[in-house]
Short mmCIF file of C-alpha atoms in Angstrom, two decimals:
data_model
loop_
_atom_site.label_atom_id
_atom_site.label_comp_id
_atom_site.label_asym_id
_atom_site.label_seq_id
_atom_site.Cartn_x
_atom_site.Cartn_y
_atom_site.Cartn_z
CA MET F 1 6.38 -17.97 13.36
CA ARG F 2 9.90 -17.34 14.34
CA SER F 3 11.33 -19.29 11.37
CA LYS F 4 9.26 -17.22 8.95
CA SER F 5 10.22 -13.90 10.39
CA ILE F 6 13.97 -14.44 10.10
CA PRO F 7 14.08 -14.73 6.34
CA ARG F 8 11.88 -11.56 6.12
CA LEU F 9 14.39 -9.69 8.31
CA VAL F 10 17.29 -10.95 6.22
CA ARG F 11 15.57 -9.81 3.05
CA ALA F 12 14.77 -6.40 4.51
CA LEU F 13 18.46 -5.90 5.61
CA GLN F 14 19.65 -6.99 2.24
CA TYR F 15 17.26 -4.55 0.49
CA ARG F 16 18.49 -1.66 2.71
CA ARG F 17 22.14 -2.58 2.01
CA THR F 18 21.71 -2.29 -1.74
CA THR F 19 20.17 1.23 -1.49
CA ARG F 20 23.09 2.77 0.55
CA CYS F 21 24.52 5.85 -0.86
CA PHE F 22 28.10 5.06 0.09
CA SER F 23 29.44 1.55 -0.43
CA THR F 24 32.80 0.58 0.82
CA THR F 25 32.73 -2.51 -1.30
CA THR F 26 32.49 -0.31 -4.39
CA LEU F 27 35.25 1.83 -3.19
CA ARG F 28 37.59 -1.06 -2.53
CA CYS F 29 37.39 -1.81 -6.28
CA ALA F 30 38.36 1.83 -7.20
CA GLY F 31 41.67 0.61 -8.76
CA GLN F 32 44.10 3.24 -10.14
CA VAL F 33 43.19 6.92 -9.46
CA ARG F 34 45.17 9.70 -11.11
CA ILE F 35 46.26 12.73 -9.09
CA VAL F 36 46.69 16.11 -10.75
CA GLU F 37 49.00 18.24 -8.48
CA VAL F 38 47.98 21.86 -8.86
CA GLY F 39 50.10 23.39 -6.18
CA PRO F 40 52.73 25.15 -8.26
CA ARG F 41 50.13 27.04 -10.25
CA ASP F 42 46.68 27.20 -8.61
CA GLY F 43 48.12 26.77 -5.21
CA LEU F 44 50.72 29.59 -5.41
CA GLN F 45 48.97 32.12 -7.58
CA ASN F 46 46.90 33.60 -4.65
CA GLU F 47 49.83 33.89 -2.26
CA LYS F 48 50.49 37.48 -1.12
CA THR F 49 54.21 37.22 -0.59
CA SER F 50 56.52 37.19 -3.48
CA ILE F 51 57.75 33.61 -4.42
CA SER F 52 61.26 33.28 -6.02
CA LEU F 53 61.78 31.28 -9.17
CA GLU F 54 64.22 29.06 -7.19
CA ILE F 55 61.40 28.14 -4.71
CA LYS F 56 59.03 27.23 -7.53
CA LEU F 57 61.57 25.05 -9.34
CA GLU F 58 62.49 23.37 -6.10
CA LEU F 59 58.88 22.62 -5.36
CA ILE F 60 58.33 21.06 -8.75
CA LYS F 61 61.51 19.13 -8.45
CA ARG F 62 60.40 17.65 -5.16
CA LEU F 63 56.94 16.95 -6.37
CA ALA F 64 58.29 15.10 -9.39
CA GLN F 65 59.96 12.54 -7.09
CA THR F 66 56.73 11.64 -5.25
CA GLY F 67 55.23 9.49 -8.04
CA VAL F 68 52.64 12.06 -9.19
CA ARG F 69 52.32 12.09 -12.96
CA ASP F 70 50.61 15.44 -13.66
CA ILE F 71 51.82 18.75 -12.30
CA GLU F 72 50.41 22.24 -13.01
CA ALA F 73 53.56 24.32 -13.40
CA GLY F 74 52.55 27.79 -14.32
CA SER F 75 50.29 30.23 -16.19
CA PHE F 76 50.92 32.35 -19.23
CA VAL F 77 48.60 35.19 -17.93
CA ALA F 78 49.46 38.89 -17.96
CA PRO F 79 51.76 39.40 -14.93
CA LYS F 80 49.96 42.48 -13.84
CA TRP F 81 46.91 40.49 -13.08
CA VAL F 82 48.71 37.45 -11.48
CA PRO F 83 52.12 38.63 -10.29
CA GLN F 84 53.10 35.26 -8.88
CA MET F 85 52.91 33.66 -12.46
CA ALA F 86 55.24 36.31 -14.03
CA ASN F 87 58.16 33.87 -14.43
CA SER F 88 56.18 30.96 -15.96
CA ALA F 89 58.17 31.21 -19.14
CA ASP F 90 61.27 30.66 -17.12
CA VAL F 91 59.67 27.64 -15.47
CA LEU F 92 58.81 26.22 -18.88
CA ASN F 93 62.27 26.86 -20.14
CA HIS F 94 63.91 25.12 -17.26
CA LEU F 95 61.51 22.10 -17.28
CA LEU F 96 62.16 21.64 -20.99
CA GLY F 97 65.94 22.16 -20.83
CA HIS F 98 66.56 20.55 -17.36
CA PRO F 99 63.76 18.34 -16.38
CA PRO F 100 63.92 17.04 -12.83
CA SER F 101 64.51 13.32 -12.25
CA ALA F 102 61.36 11.39 -11.78
CA PRO F 103 60.39 7.76 -11.47
CA HIS F 104 58.34 8.11 -14.73
CA PRO F 105 57.46 10.71 -17.37
CA ILE F 106 55.45 13.69 -16.13
CA THR F 107 52.87 15.93 -17.86
CA TYR F 108 53.51 19.59 -17.08
CA ASN F 109 50.47 21.79 -17.47
CA TYR F 110 50.25 25.55 -18.08
CA LEU F 111 47.16 27.71 -17.95
CA VAL F 112 46.68 29.78 -21.04
CA PRO F 113 43.91 32.38 -20.71
CA ASN F 114 43.80 33.55 -24.34
CA LEU F 115 45.30 32.91 -27.80
CA LYS F 116 48.24 35.28 -26.90
CA GLY F 117 49.02 33.17 -23.86
CA LEU F 118 49.31 30.06 -25.96
CA GLN F 119 51.50 31.94 -28.46
CA ASN F 120 53.85 33.12 -25.68
CA LEU F 121 54.17 29.50 -24.58
CA LEU F 122 54.85 28.22 -27.95
CA ARG F 123 57.51 30.90 -28.53
CA THR F 124 59.22 30.01 -25.34
CA ALA F 125 59.15 26.41 -26.14
CA ASP F 126 60.48 26.75 -29.69
CA ASP F 127 63.46 28.79 -28.42
CA VAL F 128 64.62 25.86 -26.11
CA LYS F 129 67.30 23.73 -27.70
CA PRO F 130 69.06 20.64 -26.08
CA GLY F 131 71.85 21.81 -23.91
CA THR F 132 71.23 25.54 -24.35
CA ALA F 133 68.69 26.33 -21.60
CA PRO F 134 70.41 27.65 -18.46
CA ASP F 135 69.80 25.74 -15.25
CA LEU F 136 67.65 28.27 -13.48
CA SER F 137 67.23 26.10 -10.35
CA GLN F 138 70.77 26.58 -9.23
CA PRO F 139 71.58 29.87 -7.26
CA THR F 140 74.50 31.96 -8.56
CA GLU F 141 76.95 34.37 -7.10
CA ASP F 142 75.28 37.15 -8.93
CA SER F 143 71.82 37.63 -7.31
CA ASP F 144 70.77 39.74 -10.25
CA SER F 145 70.91 36.66 -12.62
CA LEU F 146 67.54 35.51 -11.51
CA PRO F 147 64.57 37.49 -12.65
CA ALA F 148 63.40 40.00 -10.10
CA PRO F 149 60.11 39.31 -8.34
CA PRO F 150 57.28 41.30 -9.94
CA PRO F 151 56.05 44.42 -8.21
CA SER F 152 52.96 44.13 -5.96
CA PRO F 153 49.76 45.32 -7.51
CA LYS F 154 48.70 48.91 -6.60
CA GLU F 155 46.46 49.34 -3.63
CA GLN F 156 43.55 50.41 -5.84
CA GLU F 157 43.89 47.09 -7.88
CA GLU F 158 43.74 45.16 -4.66
CA ALA F 159 40.53 46.86 -3.54
CA GLU F 160 39.04 45.83 -6.91
CA PRO F 161 40.75 42.62 -8.22
CA ALA F 162 41.39 42.54 -11.95
CA PRO F 163 40.33 39.62 -13.99
CA ILE F 164 42.65 36.59 -13.32
CA THR F 165 42.39 35.63 -16.97
CA SER F 166 42.24 39.06 -18.60
CA THR F 167 42.60 39.15 -22.38
CA GLU F 168 45.34 41.92 -21.99
CA ASP F 169 48.84 40.87 -22.55
CA PRO F 170 51.94 43.17 -22.47
CA ASN F 171 53.85 40.89 -24.78
CA GLU F 172 52.41 41.32 -28.29
CA MET F 173 52.89 38.20 -30.38
CA PRO F 174 52.67 37.77 -34.21
CA SER F 175 49.27 36.79 -35.26
CA ASP F 176 50.44 33.99 -37.60
CA THR F 177 51.64 31.07 -35.39
CA SER F 178 49.36 28.38 -36.73
CA GLY F 179 52.02 26.51 -38.64
CA VAL F 180 52.07 22.71 -38.00
CA ASN F 181 55.33 22.14 -36.15
CA ASP F 182 56.61 19.44 -34.03
CA PRO F 183 54.80 18.95 -30.69
CA VAL F 184 56.33 20.65 -27.62
CA LYS F 185 58.77 18.07 -26.22
CA PRO F 186 61.44 18.25 -23.39
CA ALA F 187 65.00 18.87 -24.62
CA SER F 188 66.65 16.46 -22.10
CA SER F 189 67.06 12.89 -23.31
CA SER F 190 66.58 11.80 -19.66
CA ALA F 191 62.89 12.75 -19.79
CA LEU F 192 61.84 12.27 -23.33
CA GLY F 193 58.49 10.90 -22.25
CA ASN F 194 57.60 14.18 -20.49
CA ARG F 195 54.71 16.17 -22.02
CA THR F 196 53.74 19.80 -22.03
CA GLU F 197 50.02 20.42 -22.01
CA ILE F 198 47.76 23.48 -21.59
CA SER F 199 44.62 24.27 -19.80
CA ILE F 200 41.82 26.61 -20.48
CA PHE F 201 39.18 28.05 -18.16
CA MET F 202 35.41 28.50 -18.45
CA ALA F 203 32.74 29.37 -15.81
CA ALA F 204 29.39 27.82 -15.22
CA THR F 205 27.75 31.15 -14.44
CA GLU F 206 27.56 34.38 -16.44
CA ALA F 207 28.45 36.46 -13.38
CA PHE F 208 31.61 34.65 -12.63
CA SER F 209 32.57 34.56 -16.30
CA LYS F 210 32.31 38.35 -16.61
CA ALA F 211 34.28 38.85 -13.37
CA ASN F 212 36.97 36.37 -14.27
CA THR F 213 37.40 36.65 -18.01
CA ASN F 214 35.63 39.92 -18.91
CA CYS F 215 33.24 38.20 -21.21
CA SER F 216 30.11 36.11 -21.43
CA ILE F 217 30.09 32.33 -21.51
CA ALA F 218 29.35 32.27 -25.25
CA GLU F 219 32.27 34.65 -25.84
CA SER F 220 34.64 32.68 -23.69
CA LEU F 221 33.78 29.53 -25.57
CA ASN F 222 34.72 31.30 -28.89
CA ARG F 223 38.00 32.26 -27.39
CA CYS F 224 38.60 28.79 -26.11
CA LYS F 225 37.95 27.28 -29.58
CA GLU F 226 40.71 29.42 -31.10
CA ILE F 227 43.12 28.20 -28.45
CA VAL F 228 42.15 24.47 -28.91
CA THR F 229 42.66 24.87 -32.69
CA LEU F 230 46.17 26.16 -32.47
CA ALA F 231 47.03 23.75 -29.65
CA LYS F 232 45.81 20.76 -31.83
CA SER F 233 47.86 21.97 -34.81
CA ARG F 234 50.93 21.56 -32.52
CA ASP F 235 49.80 18.15 -31.10
CA ILE F 236 49.39 19.64 -27.61
CA ARG F 237 46.92 17.96 -25.14
CA VAL F 238 44.26 20.40 -23.78
CA ARG F 239 42.69 20.32 -20.36
CA GLY F 240 39.51 22.37 -19.56
CA TYR F 241 38.12 23.74 -16.40
CA VAL F 242 34.70 24.58 -15.51
CA SER F 243 34.79 26.90 -12.54
CA VAL F 244 31.99 27.42 -9.95
CA ALA F 245 30.22 24.16 -10.83
CA LEU F 246 28.93 23.74 -7.30
CA GLY F 247 28.53 27.32 -6.15
CA CYS F 248 29.20 30.87 -7.31
CA PRO F 249 30.27 33.82 -5.14
CA TYR F 250 27.88 36.05 -7.24
CA GLU F 251 24.94 33.69 -8.03
CA GLY F 252 24.89 31.50 -4.91
CA PRO F 253 25.27 27.94 -4.29
CA ASP F 254 22.51 26.55 -6.62
CA VAL F 255 24.31 26.43 -9.93
CA ALA F 256 22.08 24.51 -12.38
CA PRO F 257 23.78 21.16 -13.16
CA SER F 258 22.44 21.39 -16.66
CA ARG F 259 24.54 24.61 -17.27
CA VAL F 260 27.72 22.86 -16.08
CA ALA F 261 26.86 19.98 -18.40
CA GLU F 262 26.22 22.36 -21.37
CA VAL F 263 29.58 24.02 -20.84
CA THR F 264 31.48 20.74 -20.33
CA ALA F 265 29.98 19.20 -23.39
CA SER F 266 30.94 22.29 -25.45
CA LEU F 267 34.58 22.04 -24.44
CA LEU F 268 34.72 18.33 -25.23
CA GLU F 269 33.01 18.79 -28.57
CA MET F 270 35.67 21.38 -29.60
CA GLY F 271 38.42 18.91 -28.95
CA VAL F 272 39.42 19.44 -25.32
CA ASP F 273 40.86 16.14 -24.00
CA GLU F 274 39.66 16.28 -20.35
CA VAL F 275 37.37 18.64 -18.29
CA SER F 276 38.00 19.22 -14.68
CA VAL F 277 34.69 20.20 -13.05
CA ALA F 278 35.65 22.61 -10.25
CA ASP F 279 34.02 23.43 -6.97
CA THR F 280 35.93 26.76 -6.93
CA THR F 281 34.30 28.11 -3.82
CA GLY F 282 34.08 24.99 -1.79
CA MET F 283 30.16 25.25 -1.51
CA GLY F 284 29.68 21.71 -2.86
CA THR F 285 27.92 19.13 -0.82
CA ALA F 286 27.56 15.32 -1.25
CA PRO F 287 24.01 15.42 -2.60
CA ARG F 288 24.63 18.33 -5.05
CA THR F 289 27.85 16.64 -6.20
CA ARG F 290 25.99 13.49 -6.82
CA ASP F 291 23.23 15.31 -8.75
CA LEU F 292 25.76 17.05 -10.81
CA LEU F 293 27.55 13.89 -11.76
CA LYS F 294 24.23 12.20 -12.67
CA THR F 295 23.37 15.11 -14.95
CA LEU F 296 26.73 15.04 -16.64
CA SER F 297 26.18 11.33 -17.28
CA ALA F 298 22.67 11.88 -18.60
CA ALA F 299 24.16 14.37 -21.00
CA GLY F 300 26.34 11.67 -22.52
CA ILE F 301 29.58 12.73 -20.93
CA ALA F 302 31.84 9.79 -20.06
CA ASN F 303 33.56 9.52 -16.76
CA GLN F 304 36.94 9.05 -18.40
CA ASP F 305 36.55 12.56 -19.84
CA LEU F 306 36.22 14.12 -16.40
CA ALA F 307 38.23 15.13 -13.50
CA LEU F 308 37.02 16.73 -10.23
CA HIS F 309 38.48 19.67 -8.51
CA PHE F 310 37.40 20.41 -4.90
CA HIS F 311 38.27 23.23 -2.48
CA ASP F 312 37.82 22.61 1.27
CA THR F 313 36.22 25.72 2.40
CA TYR F 314 33.46 23.98 4.37
CA GLY F 315 35.37 20.71 5.03
CA GLN F 316 33.43 18.84 2.39
CA ALA F 317 36.14 18.10 -0.23
CA LEU F 318 36.96 14.56 0.78
CA VAL F 319 33.31 13.67 1.18
CA ASN F 320 32.71 14.92 -2.45
CA VAL F 321 35.74 12.97 -3.62
CA VAL F 322 34.03 9.83 -2.29
CA VAL F 323 30.89 10.59 -4.06
CA GLY F 324 32.94 11.11 -7.31
CA LEU F 325 34.67 7.69 -6.77
CA GLU F 326 31.31 5.96 -6.37
CA HIS F 327 30.09 7.57 -9.47
CA GLY F 328 33.17 6.22 -11.35
CA ILE F 329 35.46 9.27 -11.52
CA ARG F 330 39.12 8.32 -11.40
CA ALA F 331 40.98 11.71 -11.64
CA PHE F 332 41.11 14.41 -8.93
CA ASP F 333 43.01 17.59 -8.61
CA SER F 334 44.70 18.56 -5.32
CA SER F 335 47.38 20.80 -3.90
CA VAL F 336 50.26 19.84 -1.56
CA GLY F 337 49.77 21.32 1.82
CA GLY F 338 46.27 22.49 0.87
CA LEU F 339 47.75 25.63 -0.98
CA GLY F 340 45.39 27.81 -2.93
CA GLY F 341 42.30 29.97 -2.78
CA CYS F 342 39.95 31.92 -4.94
CA PRO F 343 40.55 35.72 -5.35
CA TYR F 344 36.92 36.15 -6.46
CA SER F 345 35.31 34.20 -3.49
CA LYS F 346 35.88 35.74 -0.04
CA GLY F 347 36.59 33.13 2.50
CA ALA F 348 37.31 30.29 0.10
CA THR F 349 40.19 28.29 1.33
CA GLY F 350 42.68 26.28 -0.65
CA ASN F 351 42.38 23.07 -2.74
CA VAL F 352 41.91 19.76 -0.95
CA ALA F 353 45.27 18.82 0.30
CA THR F 354 47.17 16.21 -1.79
CA GLU F 355 48.24 14.44 1.36
CA ASP F 356 44.65 14.23 2.65
CA LEU F 357 43.39 12.92 -0.76
CA VAL F 358 46.11 10.36 -1.17
CA TYR F 359 45.69 9.10 2.47
CA CYS F 360 41.90 8.87 1.84
CA LEU F 361 42.16 6.97 -1.47
CA HIS F 362 44.73 4.59 -0.12
CA SER F 363 42.48 3.80 2.86
CA LEU F 364 39.73 2.98 0.51
CA GLY F 365 41.87 0.45 -1.47
CA ALA F 366 42.66 2.71 -4.40
CA THR F 367 46.17 3.04 -5.76
CA THR F 368 47.78 6.42 -6.81
CA GLY F 369 51.44 5.71 -7.19
CA VAL F 370 52.02 8.69 -4.92
CA ASP F 371 54.27 8.45 -1.86
CA VAL F 372 52.24 10.05 0.87
CA GLU F 373 55.24 10.43 3.22
CA LYS F 374 57.28 12.36 0.59
CA MET F 375 54.26 14.46 -0.10
CA ALA F 376 53.80 15.29 3.55
CA GLU F 377 57.38 16.35 3.89
CA ILE F 378 56.94 18.76 0.84
CA GLY F 379 53.74 20.11 2.38
CA SER F 380 55.54 20.98 5.51
CA TRP F 381 58.56 22.46 3.66
CA ILE F 382 56.66 24.65 1.34
CA SER F 383 54.35 25.94 4.07
CA THR F 384 57.37 26.99 6.04
CA GLU F 385 58.84 28.66 2.95
CA LEU F 386 55.70 30.58 2.42
CA GLY F 387 55.26 31.47 6.15
CA ARG F 388 51.81 29.89 6.32
CA GLU F 389 50.06 27.12 8.26
CA ASN F 390 50.18 23.64 6.78
CA ASP F 391 46.59 22.81 5.93
CA SER F 392 46.91 19.14 5.54
CA ARG F 393 45.71 17.21 8.52
CA ALA F 394 46.85 13.89 7.11
CA GLY F 395 50.24 15.38 6.22
CA LYS F 396 50.86 16.65 9.78
CA ALA F 397 49.86 13.38 11.30
CA VAL F 398 52.04 11.36 8.88
CA LEU F 399 55.08 13.51 9.89
CA ALA F 400 54.35 13.21 13.54
CA ARG F 401 54.25 9.48 13.26
CA LEU F 402 57.62 9.50 11.31
CA GLN F 403 59.16 11.59 14.02
CA THR F 404 58.24 9.17 16.89
#
């Protein structure tokens, strides 16, 4: 009797093992994972204190030396809505004219909320010629030589936040910029492999779309199509974001995965190169993340066309990353020091910290090419500069170990 019961027990244990939701064996075969560092844009845009151009450029310079290959650098949105991004043209000018040293080429990304935003970006890039762009990262004796920080929004605007991607733009641009010119390239021969790409935003719910872009989902898709058409005529890669994919501050946590899949598919069909599916509010849980990814796959959306973007409001970001890994996703957004937040979701905290993400991925056998120690040092530095707490637990632990 005993000899017969043992094989049954072994078979039962083997069966249970194959139905586990989280498999460390699978994770150890994760291979190369791409990190998109969003700190300089998504991380800084919600900060209350003014951030100088020098600090932004120094942050990007330091990040470029960590091994990360993708950095969100700015946003060509109307400054009155997002004052922290008012000097994004200067950031682009500097990165094209004086790209920071890096171990490999870097893709610098800029959010463009509408066609005028892209036109502004193109005009700035077209004006940069090799050796002519001033080095804006260096302080000068004349403090007025740097752009003055934008004024703070009026109190009444703070009480009722304006759309972060408003269609209004104080800088009118000529309507005809659709000529097929050379793709945007860095002016410095030391970084000829660098690329400039743009990102566009969509929402998975009508309520968030109207609050964030002043239009419906259908209207927003039409605007995005105009942007993509012009970008492709200039050979510029386009990244899309689908916000509130796992929870909306207006419609609640139960966002239909089919709605997310529909918006994602629409972006890919119009020519977007990659879509980052974003848990903007941090409401996502492991089961709902898994269901969403299954729905995206069932809709015919390939894993290589997707990235995941998690906020850590409820401490679930890394859990959701693991779910994404097991599903086959190999690109994740993060922010050094856990910088960030959502102006349209009260209580939402920053993005998952890059230090925490990299430490987690490395512990699971994945490779990222990112130096976690350098990233931890940057997280501590920028947190001090901003006068805020460092929200990376792994970053603080790494620094404590280095100091012993």
